[in-house]
Short mmCIF file of C-alpha atoms in Angstrom, two decimals:
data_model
loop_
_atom_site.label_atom_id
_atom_site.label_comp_id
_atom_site.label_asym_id
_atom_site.label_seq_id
_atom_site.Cartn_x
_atom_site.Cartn_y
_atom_site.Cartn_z
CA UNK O 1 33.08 118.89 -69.41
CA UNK O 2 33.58 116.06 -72.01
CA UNK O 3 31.71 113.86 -69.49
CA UNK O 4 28.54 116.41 -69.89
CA UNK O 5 28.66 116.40 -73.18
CA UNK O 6 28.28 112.73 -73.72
CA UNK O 7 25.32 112.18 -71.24
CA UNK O 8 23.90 115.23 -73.36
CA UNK O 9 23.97 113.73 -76.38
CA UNK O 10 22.37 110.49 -75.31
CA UNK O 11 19.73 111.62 -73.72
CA UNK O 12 18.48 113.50 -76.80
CA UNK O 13 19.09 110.32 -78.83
CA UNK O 14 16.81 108.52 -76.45
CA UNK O 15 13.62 111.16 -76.58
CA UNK O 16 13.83 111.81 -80.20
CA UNK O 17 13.81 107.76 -81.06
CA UNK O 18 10.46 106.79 -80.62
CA UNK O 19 9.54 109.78 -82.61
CA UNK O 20 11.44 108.56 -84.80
CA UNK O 21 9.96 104.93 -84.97
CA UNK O 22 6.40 106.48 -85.14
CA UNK O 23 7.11 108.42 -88.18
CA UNK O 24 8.62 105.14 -90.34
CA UNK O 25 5.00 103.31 -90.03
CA UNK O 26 2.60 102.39 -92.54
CA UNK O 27 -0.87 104.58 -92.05
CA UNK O 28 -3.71 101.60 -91.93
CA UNK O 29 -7.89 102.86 -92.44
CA UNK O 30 -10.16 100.00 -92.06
CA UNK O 31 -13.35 100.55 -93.78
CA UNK O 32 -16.44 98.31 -94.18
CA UNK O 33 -17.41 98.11 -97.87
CA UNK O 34 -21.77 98.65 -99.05
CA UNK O 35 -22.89 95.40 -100.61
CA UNK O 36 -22.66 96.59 -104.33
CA UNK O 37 -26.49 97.38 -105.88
CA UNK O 38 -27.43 96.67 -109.48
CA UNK O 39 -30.73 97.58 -110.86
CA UNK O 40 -31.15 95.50 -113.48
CA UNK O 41 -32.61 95.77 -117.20
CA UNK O 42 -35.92 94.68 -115.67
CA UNK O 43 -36.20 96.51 -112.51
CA UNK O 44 -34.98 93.98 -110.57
CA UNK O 45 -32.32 94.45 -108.07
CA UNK O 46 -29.29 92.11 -106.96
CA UNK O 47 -27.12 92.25 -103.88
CA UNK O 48 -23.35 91.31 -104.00
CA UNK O 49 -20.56 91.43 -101.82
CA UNK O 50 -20.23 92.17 -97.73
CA UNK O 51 -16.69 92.36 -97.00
CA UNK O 52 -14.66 94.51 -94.69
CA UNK O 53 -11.72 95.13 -96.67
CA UNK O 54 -8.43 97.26 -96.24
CA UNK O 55 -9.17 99.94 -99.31
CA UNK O 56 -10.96 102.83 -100.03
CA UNK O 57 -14.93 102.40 -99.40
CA UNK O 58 -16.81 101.58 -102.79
CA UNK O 59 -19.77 103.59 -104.08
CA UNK O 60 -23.06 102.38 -104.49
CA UNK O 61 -23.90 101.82 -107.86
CA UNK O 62 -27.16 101.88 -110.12
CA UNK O 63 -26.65 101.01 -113.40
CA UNK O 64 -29.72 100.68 -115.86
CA UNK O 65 -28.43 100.52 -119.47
CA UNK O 66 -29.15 102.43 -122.52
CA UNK O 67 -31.71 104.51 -123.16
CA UNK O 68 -34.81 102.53 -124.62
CA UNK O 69 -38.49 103.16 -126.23
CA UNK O 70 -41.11 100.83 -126.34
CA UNK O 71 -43.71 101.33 -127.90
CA UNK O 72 -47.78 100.31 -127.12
CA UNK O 73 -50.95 101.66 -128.28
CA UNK O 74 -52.70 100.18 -131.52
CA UNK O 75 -55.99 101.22 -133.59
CA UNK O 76 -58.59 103.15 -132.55
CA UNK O 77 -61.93 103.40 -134.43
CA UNK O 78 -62.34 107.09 -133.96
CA UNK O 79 -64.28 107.59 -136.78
CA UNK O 80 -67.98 105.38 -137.13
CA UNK O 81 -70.65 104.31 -134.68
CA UNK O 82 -67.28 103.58 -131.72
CA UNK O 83 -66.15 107.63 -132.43
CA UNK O 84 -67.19 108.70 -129.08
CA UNK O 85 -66.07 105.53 -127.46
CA UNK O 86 -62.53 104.99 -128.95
CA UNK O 87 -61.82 108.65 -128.10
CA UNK O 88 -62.25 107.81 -124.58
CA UNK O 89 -59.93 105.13 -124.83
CA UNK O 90 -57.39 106.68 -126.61
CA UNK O 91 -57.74 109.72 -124.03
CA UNK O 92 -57.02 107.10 -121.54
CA UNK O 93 -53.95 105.70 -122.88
CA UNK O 94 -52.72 109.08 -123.11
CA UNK O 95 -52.73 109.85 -119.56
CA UNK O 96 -51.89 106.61 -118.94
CA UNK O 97 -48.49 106.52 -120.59
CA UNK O 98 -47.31 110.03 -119.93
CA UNK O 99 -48.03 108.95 -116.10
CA UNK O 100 -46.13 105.54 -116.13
CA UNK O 101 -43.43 108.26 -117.96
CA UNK O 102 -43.31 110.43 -115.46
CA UNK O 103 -43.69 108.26 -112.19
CA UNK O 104 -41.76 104.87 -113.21
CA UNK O 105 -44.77 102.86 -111.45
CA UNK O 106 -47.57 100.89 -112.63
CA UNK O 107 -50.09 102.35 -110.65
CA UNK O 108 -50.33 104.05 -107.22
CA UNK O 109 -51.57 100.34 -105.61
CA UNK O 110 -48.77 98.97 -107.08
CA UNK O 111 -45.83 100.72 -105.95
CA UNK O 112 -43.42 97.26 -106.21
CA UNK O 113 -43.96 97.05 -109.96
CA UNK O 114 -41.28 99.31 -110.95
CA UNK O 115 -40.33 100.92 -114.21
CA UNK O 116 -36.47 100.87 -115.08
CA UNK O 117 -35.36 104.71 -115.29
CA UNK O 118 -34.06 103.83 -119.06
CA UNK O 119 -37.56 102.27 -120.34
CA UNK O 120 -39.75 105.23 -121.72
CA UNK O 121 -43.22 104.61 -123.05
CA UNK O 122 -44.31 105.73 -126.58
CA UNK O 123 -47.72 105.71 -127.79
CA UNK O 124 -48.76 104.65 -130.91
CA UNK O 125 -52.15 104.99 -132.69
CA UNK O 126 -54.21 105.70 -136.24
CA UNK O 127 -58.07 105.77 -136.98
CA UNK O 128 -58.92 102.11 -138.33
CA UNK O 129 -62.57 103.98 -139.16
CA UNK O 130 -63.87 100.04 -137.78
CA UNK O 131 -62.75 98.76 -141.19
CA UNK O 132 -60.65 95.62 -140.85
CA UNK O 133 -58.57 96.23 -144.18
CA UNK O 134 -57.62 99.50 -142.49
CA UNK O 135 -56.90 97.79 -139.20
CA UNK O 136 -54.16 95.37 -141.32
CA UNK O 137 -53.15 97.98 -142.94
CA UNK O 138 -52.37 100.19 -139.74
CA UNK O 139 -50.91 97.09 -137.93
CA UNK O 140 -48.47 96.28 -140.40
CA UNK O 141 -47.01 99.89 -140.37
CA UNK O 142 -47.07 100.17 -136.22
CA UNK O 143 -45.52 96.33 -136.66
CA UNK O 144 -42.78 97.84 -139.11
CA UNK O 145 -41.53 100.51 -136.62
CA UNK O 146 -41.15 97.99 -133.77
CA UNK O 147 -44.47 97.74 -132.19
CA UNK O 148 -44.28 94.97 -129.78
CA UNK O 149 -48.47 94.89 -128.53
CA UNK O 150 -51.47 95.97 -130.58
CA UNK O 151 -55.40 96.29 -129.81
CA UNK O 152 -58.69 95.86 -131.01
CA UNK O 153 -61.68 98.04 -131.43
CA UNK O 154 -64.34 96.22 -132.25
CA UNK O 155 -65.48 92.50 -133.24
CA UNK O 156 -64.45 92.93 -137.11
CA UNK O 157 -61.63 93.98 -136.87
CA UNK O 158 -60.36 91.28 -133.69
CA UNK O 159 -61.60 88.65 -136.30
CA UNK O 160 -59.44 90.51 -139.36
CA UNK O 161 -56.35 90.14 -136.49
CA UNK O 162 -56.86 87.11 -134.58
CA UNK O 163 -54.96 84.91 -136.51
CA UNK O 164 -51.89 87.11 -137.85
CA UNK O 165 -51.41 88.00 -134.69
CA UNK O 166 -50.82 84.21 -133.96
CA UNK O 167 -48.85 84.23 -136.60
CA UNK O 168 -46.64 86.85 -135.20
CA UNK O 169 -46.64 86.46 -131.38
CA UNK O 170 -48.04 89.33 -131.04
CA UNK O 171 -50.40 89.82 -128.16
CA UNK O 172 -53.00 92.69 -128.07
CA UNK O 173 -55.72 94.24 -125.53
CA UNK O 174 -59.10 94.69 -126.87
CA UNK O 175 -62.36 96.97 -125.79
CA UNK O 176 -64.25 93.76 -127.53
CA UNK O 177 -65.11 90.99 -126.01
CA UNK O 178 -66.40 88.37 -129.17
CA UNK O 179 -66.47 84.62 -127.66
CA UNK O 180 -64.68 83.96 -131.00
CA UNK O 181 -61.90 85.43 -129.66
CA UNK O 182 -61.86 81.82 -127.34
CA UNK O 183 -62.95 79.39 -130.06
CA UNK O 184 -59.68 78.73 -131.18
CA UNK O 185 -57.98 81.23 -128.28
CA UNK O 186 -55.41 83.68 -129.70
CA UNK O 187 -53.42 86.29 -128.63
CA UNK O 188 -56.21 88.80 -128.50
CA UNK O 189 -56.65 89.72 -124.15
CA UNK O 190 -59.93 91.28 -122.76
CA UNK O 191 -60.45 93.04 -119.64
CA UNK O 192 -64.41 92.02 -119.62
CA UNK O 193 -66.36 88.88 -120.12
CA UNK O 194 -67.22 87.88 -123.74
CA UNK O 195 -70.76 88.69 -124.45
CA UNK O 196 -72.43 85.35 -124.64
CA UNK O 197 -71.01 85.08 -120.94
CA UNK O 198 -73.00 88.26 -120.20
CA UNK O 199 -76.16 87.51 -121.35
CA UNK O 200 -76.00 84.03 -119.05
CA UNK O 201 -75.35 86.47 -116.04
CA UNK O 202 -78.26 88.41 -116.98
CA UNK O 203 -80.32 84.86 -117.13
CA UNK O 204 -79.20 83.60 -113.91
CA UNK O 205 -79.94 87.09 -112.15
CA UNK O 206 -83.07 87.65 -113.43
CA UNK O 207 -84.40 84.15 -112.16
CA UNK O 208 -84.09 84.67 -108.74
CA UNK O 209 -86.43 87.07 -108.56
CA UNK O 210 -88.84 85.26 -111.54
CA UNK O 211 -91.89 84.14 -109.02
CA UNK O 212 -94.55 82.89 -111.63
CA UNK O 213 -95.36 79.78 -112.41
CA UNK O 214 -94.54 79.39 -115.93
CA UNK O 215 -91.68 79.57 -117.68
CA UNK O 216 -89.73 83.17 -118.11
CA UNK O 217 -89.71 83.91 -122.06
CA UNK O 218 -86.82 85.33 -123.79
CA UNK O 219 -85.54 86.80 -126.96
CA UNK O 220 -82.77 88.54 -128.15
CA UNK O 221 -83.36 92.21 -128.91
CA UNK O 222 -79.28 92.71 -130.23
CA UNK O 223 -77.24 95.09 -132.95
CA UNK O 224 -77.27 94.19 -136.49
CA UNK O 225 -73.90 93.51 -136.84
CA UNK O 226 -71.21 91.26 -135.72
CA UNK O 227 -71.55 92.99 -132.21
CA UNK O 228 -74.88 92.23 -131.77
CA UNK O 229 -75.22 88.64 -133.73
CA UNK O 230 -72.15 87.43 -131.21
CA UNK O 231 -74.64 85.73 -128.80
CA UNK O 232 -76.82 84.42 -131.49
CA UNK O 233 -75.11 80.99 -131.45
CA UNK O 234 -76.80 77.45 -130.72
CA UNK O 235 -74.60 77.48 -127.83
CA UNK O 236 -76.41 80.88 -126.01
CA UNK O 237 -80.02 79.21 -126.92
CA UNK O 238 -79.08 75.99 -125.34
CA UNK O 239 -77.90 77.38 -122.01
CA UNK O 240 -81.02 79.80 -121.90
CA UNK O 241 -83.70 76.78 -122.05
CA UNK O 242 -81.37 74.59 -119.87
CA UNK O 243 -82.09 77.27 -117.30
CA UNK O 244 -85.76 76.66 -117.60
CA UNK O 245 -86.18 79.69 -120.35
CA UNK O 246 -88.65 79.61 -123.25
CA UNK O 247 -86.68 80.94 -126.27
CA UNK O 248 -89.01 83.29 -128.46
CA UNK O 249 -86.81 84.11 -131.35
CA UNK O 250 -84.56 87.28 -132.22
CA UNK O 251 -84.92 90.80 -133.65
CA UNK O 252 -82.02 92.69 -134.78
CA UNK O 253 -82.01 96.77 -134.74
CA UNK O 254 -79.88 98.83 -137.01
CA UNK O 255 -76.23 99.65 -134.62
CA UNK O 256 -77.50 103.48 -135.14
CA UNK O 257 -81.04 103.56 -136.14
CA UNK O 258 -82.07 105.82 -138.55
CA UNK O 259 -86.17 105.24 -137.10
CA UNK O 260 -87.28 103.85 -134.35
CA UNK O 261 -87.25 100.23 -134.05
CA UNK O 262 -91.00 100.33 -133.54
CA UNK O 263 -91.42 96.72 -135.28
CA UNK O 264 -88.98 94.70 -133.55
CA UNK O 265 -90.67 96.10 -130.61
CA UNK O 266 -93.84 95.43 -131.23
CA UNK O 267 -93.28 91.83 -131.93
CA UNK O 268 -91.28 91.26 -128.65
CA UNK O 269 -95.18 92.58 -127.21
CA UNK O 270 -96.76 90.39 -129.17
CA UNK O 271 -95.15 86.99 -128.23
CA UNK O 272 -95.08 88.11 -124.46
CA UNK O 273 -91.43 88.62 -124.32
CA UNK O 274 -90.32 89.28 -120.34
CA UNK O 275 -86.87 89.67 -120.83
CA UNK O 276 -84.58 90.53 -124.06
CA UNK O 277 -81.13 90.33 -124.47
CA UNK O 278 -78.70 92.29 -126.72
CA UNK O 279 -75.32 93.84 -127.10
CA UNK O 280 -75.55 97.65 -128.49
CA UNK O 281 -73.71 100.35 -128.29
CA UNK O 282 -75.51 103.51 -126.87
CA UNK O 283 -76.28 105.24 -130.02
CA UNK O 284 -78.54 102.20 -130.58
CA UNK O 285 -79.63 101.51 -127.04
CA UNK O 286 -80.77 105.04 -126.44
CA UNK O 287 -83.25 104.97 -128.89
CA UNK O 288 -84.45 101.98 -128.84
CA UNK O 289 -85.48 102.29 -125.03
CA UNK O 290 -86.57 105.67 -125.66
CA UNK O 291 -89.00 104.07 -128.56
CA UNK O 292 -90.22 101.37 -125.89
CA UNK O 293 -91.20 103.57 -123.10
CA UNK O 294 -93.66 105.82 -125.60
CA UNK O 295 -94.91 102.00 -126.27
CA UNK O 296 -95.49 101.76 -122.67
CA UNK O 297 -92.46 98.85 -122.25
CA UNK O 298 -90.09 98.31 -119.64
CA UNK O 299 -89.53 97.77 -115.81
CA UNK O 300 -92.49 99.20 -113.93
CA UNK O 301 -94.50 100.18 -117.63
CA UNK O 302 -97.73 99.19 -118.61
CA UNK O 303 -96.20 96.14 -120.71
CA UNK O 304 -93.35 94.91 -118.01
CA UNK O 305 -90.46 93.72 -119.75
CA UNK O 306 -86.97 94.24 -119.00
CA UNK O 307 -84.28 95.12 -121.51
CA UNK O 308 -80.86 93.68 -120.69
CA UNK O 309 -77.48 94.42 -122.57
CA UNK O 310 -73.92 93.59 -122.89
CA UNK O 311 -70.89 96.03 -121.97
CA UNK O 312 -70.71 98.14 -124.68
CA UNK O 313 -74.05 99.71 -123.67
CA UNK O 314 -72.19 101.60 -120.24
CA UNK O 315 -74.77 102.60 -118.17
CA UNK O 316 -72.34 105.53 -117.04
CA UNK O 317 -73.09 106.85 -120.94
CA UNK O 318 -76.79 105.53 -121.03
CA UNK O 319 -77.89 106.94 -117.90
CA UNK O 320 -76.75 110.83 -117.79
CA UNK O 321 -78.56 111.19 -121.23
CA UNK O 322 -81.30 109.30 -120.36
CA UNK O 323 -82.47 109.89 -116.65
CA UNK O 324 -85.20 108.35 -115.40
CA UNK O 325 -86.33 107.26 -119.00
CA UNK O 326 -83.62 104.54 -118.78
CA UNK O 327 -85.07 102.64 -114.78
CA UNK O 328 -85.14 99.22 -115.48
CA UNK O 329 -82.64 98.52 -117.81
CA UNK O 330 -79.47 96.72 -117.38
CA UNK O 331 -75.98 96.01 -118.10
CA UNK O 332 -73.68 93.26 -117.69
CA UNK O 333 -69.85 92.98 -117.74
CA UNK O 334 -69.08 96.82 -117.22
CA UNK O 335 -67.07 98.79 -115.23
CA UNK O 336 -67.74 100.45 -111.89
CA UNK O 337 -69.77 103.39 -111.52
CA UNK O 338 -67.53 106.48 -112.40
CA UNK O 339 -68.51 107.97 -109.18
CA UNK O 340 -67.85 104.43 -107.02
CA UNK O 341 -65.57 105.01 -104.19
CA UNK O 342 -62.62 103.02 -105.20
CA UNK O 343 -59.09 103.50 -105.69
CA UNK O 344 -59.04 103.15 -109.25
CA UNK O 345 -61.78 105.84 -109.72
CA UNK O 346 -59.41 108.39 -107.61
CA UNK O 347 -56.46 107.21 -109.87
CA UNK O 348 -58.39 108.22 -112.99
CA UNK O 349 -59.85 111.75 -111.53
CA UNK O 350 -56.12 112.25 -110.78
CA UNK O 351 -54.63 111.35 -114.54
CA UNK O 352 -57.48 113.51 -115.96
CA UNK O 353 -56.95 116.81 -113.19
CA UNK O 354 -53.28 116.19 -114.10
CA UNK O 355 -52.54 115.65 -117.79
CA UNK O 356 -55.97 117.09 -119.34
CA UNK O 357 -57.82 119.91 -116.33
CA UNK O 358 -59.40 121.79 -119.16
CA UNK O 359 -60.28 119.01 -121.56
CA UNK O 360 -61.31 115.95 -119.53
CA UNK O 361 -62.97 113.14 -120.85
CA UNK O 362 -66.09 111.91 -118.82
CA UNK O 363 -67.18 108.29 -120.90
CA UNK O 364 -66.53 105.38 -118.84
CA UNK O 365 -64.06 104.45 -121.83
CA UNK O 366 -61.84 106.35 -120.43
CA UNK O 367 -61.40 103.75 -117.40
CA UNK O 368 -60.71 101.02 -120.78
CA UNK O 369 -57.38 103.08 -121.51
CA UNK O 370 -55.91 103.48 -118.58
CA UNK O 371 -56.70 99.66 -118.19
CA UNK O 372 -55.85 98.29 -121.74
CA UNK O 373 -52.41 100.80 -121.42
CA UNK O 374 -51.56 99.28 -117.73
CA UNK O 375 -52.09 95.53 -119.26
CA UNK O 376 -49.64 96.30 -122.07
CA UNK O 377 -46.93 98.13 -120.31
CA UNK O 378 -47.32 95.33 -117.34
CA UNK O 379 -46.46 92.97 -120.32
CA UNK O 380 -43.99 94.98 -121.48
CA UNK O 381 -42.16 95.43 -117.73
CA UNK O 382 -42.54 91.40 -117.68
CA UNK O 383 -40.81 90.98 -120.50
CA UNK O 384 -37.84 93.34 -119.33
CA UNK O 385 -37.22 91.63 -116.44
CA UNK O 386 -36.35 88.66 -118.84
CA UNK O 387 -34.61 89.97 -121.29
CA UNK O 388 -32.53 93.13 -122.01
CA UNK O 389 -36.01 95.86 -123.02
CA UNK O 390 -33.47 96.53 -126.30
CA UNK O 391 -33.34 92.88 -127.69
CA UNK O 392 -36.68 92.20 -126.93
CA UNK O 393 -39.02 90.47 -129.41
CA UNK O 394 -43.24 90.26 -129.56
CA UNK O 395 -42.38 86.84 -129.06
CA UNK O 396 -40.94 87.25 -125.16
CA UNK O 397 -43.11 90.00 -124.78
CA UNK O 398 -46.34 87.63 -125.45
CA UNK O 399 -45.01 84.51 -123.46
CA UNK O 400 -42.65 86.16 -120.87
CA UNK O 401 -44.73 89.23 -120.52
CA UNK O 402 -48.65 88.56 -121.12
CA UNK O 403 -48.89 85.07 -120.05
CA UNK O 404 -47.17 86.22 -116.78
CA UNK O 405 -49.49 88.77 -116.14
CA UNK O 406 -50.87 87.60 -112.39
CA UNK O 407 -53.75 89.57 -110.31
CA UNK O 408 -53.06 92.91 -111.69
CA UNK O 409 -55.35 95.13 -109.71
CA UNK O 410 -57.26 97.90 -111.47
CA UNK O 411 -57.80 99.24 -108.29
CA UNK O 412 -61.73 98.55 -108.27
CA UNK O 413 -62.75 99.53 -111.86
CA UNK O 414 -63.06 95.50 -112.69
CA UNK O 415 -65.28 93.17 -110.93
CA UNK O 416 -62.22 91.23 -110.37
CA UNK O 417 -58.48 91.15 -110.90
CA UNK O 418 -56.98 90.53 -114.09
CA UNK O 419 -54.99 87.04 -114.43
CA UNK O 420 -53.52 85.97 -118.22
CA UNK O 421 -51.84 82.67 -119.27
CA UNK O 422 -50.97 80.31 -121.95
CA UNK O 423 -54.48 79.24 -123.13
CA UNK O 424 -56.04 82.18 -120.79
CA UNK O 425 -57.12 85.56 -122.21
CA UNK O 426 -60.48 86.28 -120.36
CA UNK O 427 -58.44 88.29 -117.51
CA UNK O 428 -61.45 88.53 -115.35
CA UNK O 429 -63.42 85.32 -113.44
CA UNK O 430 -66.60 86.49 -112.66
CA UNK O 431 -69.37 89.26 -114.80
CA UNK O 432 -71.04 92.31 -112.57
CA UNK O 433 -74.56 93.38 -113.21
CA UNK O 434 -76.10 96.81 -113.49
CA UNK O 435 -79.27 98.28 -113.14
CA UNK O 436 -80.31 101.67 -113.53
CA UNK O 437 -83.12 102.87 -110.99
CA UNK O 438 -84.60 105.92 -109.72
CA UNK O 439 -82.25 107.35 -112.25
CA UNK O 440 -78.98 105.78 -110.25
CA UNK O 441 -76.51 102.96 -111.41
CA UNK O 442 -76.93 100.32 -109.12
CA UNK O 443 -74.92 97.10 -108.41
CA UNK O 444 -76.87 93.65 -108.39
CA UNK O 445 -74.06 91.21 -107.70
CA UNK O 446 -71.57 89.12 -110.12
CA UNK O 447 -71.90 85.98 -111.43
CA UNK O 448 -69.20 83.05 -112.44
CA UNK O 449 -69.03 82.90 -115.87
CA UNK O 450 -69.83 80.15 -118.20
CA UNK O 451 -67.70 80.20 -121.00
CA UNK O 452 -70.27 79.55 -123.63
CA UNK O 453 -69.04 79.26 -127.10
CA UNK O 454 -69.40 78.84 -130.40
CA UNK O 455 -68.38 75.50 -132.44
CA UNK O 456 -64.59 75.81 -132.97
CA UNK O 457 -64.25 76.49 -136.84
#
């Protein structure tokens, strides 16, 4: 019986040990560990680590700082012969920013360029009434609050800014386009060619279809005011007769004529003017051509001359008010047609059905907005990328942001994509042409562009 015992015992003592053994070892999980992700300050993102480690499996990270505001915007002459124009703009902007706000992106065609989820968009703005003492006054106070980028409404007041904002590093967008702007270059970036570059489109276009025998005669037919006198330089009269051009003189017309310019007319009749050239806005344009077509002037007229203008005359403003009354005449350095079938025209209908469907804005200024608001918060975005968004300066955001800027697409509104430097702030290389017939906006081509200039001062 003892015997039975004994054998009893061991076998249990030899099942139950490696039960025993099992229970005395050290659990091991091995888990492969996700390559750590950092979105950085500037939308960039880094990649660290690979490892297959013997720990709990990290989480993937995003980190993207402090909450930050950034302001862009500037002054807006909503009040004076611009009013109508400026609102546009500003309209523009609006949409603009609340977009980039609410989608992180710089535009659908540009899905890479990224906004960092902790950079929100501000808009800043005041009536400068196109006085340039109100313009300093209103870009001190937007500089005083942080302001980083301004912009400029019309000629004036760029001239009243060019050189403090030199002084302060501080770049801006502008709906002007003065070729003193180039002569010393600044800080002030356009999105069109300047207007002496226009007119020598308009020049080169209109000889290739000049068959006579004599020489094509010219004269400006331009604004009264800085706008209009910009291409009334040596340097515009020079390049017209190197052509083969007879220069004829000048008349000026009132920027919003109280009469008809019936005189200035006349005399561009009277010394055989065939082609003028001018920059106007279109509460001056209107009635001047209105005023030449009773005289029996114009493209297919009893007197055939043809009236040619610089940007701020928009055909896409000139034409629905004036029909058929406006064939002939033409525009250089403007946008696309608002009913062109491009991406950035869809982009725009889609801002407007979006942010303002019972209040939308139809002047092709609008398209100037969203483009002057892209440029700055593309410079802004640069910038970030460099340097933490809240220790930036105007400073980084003029040299690492604007002079960065590289073929930013507007999506088709621009002849051409936009491409800043040091030294570079005409974003676009070539000038379209427009000519309104059989009551349509049509496209006749684009043309390099000549950088003519005035003497440096």
């Amino acid at each position: 019986m003892k015997r039975y015992w004994i054998l009893s015992l061991l076998a249990i003592v030899l099942v139950t040990l490696p039960l025993m053994t099992a229970c005395g070892e050290d659990e091991v999980e091995t888990t492969t560990t996700a390559a750590a992700v950092t979105t950085t300050a500037g939308g960039a993102t880094e990649t660290t680590g690979d490892a297959t480690e013997t720990t709990a499996p990290a989480e993937t990270t995003t980190t993207v700082g402090e909450p930050v505001t950034l302001y862009v915007g500037g002054t807006f002459a909503l009040t004076g012969a611009y009013a109508e124009d400026c609102a546009a703009v500003l309209a523009g902007f609006q949409d603009y920013v609340q977009y980039v706000n609410d989608n992180k992106v710089i535009a659908p065609w540009h899905t890479d360029w990224t906004i960092p989820a902790n950079i929100t968009f501000e808009l800043l703005w005041a009536d400068d009434a196109l006085d340039p003492a109100k313009t300093l006054t209103i870009y001190e106070d937007q500089k005083s609050k942080g302001m980083m980028v301004s912009r400029v409404s019309g000629s004036p007041e760029g001239m009243a800014l060019k050189d403090l904002l030199v002084e302060d590093n501080i770049g801006a967008t502008s709906q002007s386009t003065s070729p003193a702007y180039l002569q010393p270059v600044g800080n002030i970036f356009t999105n069109a060619p300047i207007y002496t570059d226009e007119m020598a489109s308009v020049a080169e276009w209109f000889l290739e279809s000049w068959t006579e025998t004599r020489a094509p005669r010219v004269a400006y037919l331009t604004a009264d005011s800085p706008l209009g006198r910009n291409i009334d330089i040596p340097q515009m009269q020079e390049y017209l007769v190197s052509l083969g051009y007879e220069f004829v003189g000048a008349q000026f017309v009132p920027m919003v004529p109280t009469a008809p310019p019936t005189t200035q007319l006349a005399w561009l009749k009277d010394n055989k003017v065939d082609l003028t050239l001018g920059v106007m806005v279109n509460p001056g344009s209107q009635p001047t051509v209105k005023e030449a077509v009773r005289l029996g002037m114009g493209v297919g007229q009893e007197y055939e001359i043809t009236f040619a203008l610089g940007n701020p005359a928009h055909l896409q403003i000139f034409l629905p008010d004036m029909g058929a009354t406006g064939n002939g005449v033409v525009v250089a350095g403007d946008f696309c047609a608002q009913d062109a079938d491009v991406p950035g025209i869809k982009f725009a209908d889609m801002l407007q059905d979006t942010y303002r469907p019972n209040k939308k804005n139809t002047n092709i200024m609008y398209l100037d907005g969203v483009i002057e608001g892209m440029t700055q918060i593309l410079a802004l975005r640069l910038a970030a990328m460099e340097v933490d968004p809240a220790k930036l300066t105007a400073e980084d955001v003029l040299k690492k942001g604007y002079w960065q800027i590289k073929d930013l697409d507007t999506g088709g509104i621009s002849v051409s994509k936009y491409t800043y430097g040091e030294g570079n702030v005409q974003g676009v290389d070539s000038c379209r042409i427009q000519q309104v017939e059989n009551a349509q906006i049509v496209e006749k081509g684009a043309y390099p562009l000549r950088n003519i200039l005035p003497s440096e001062q």
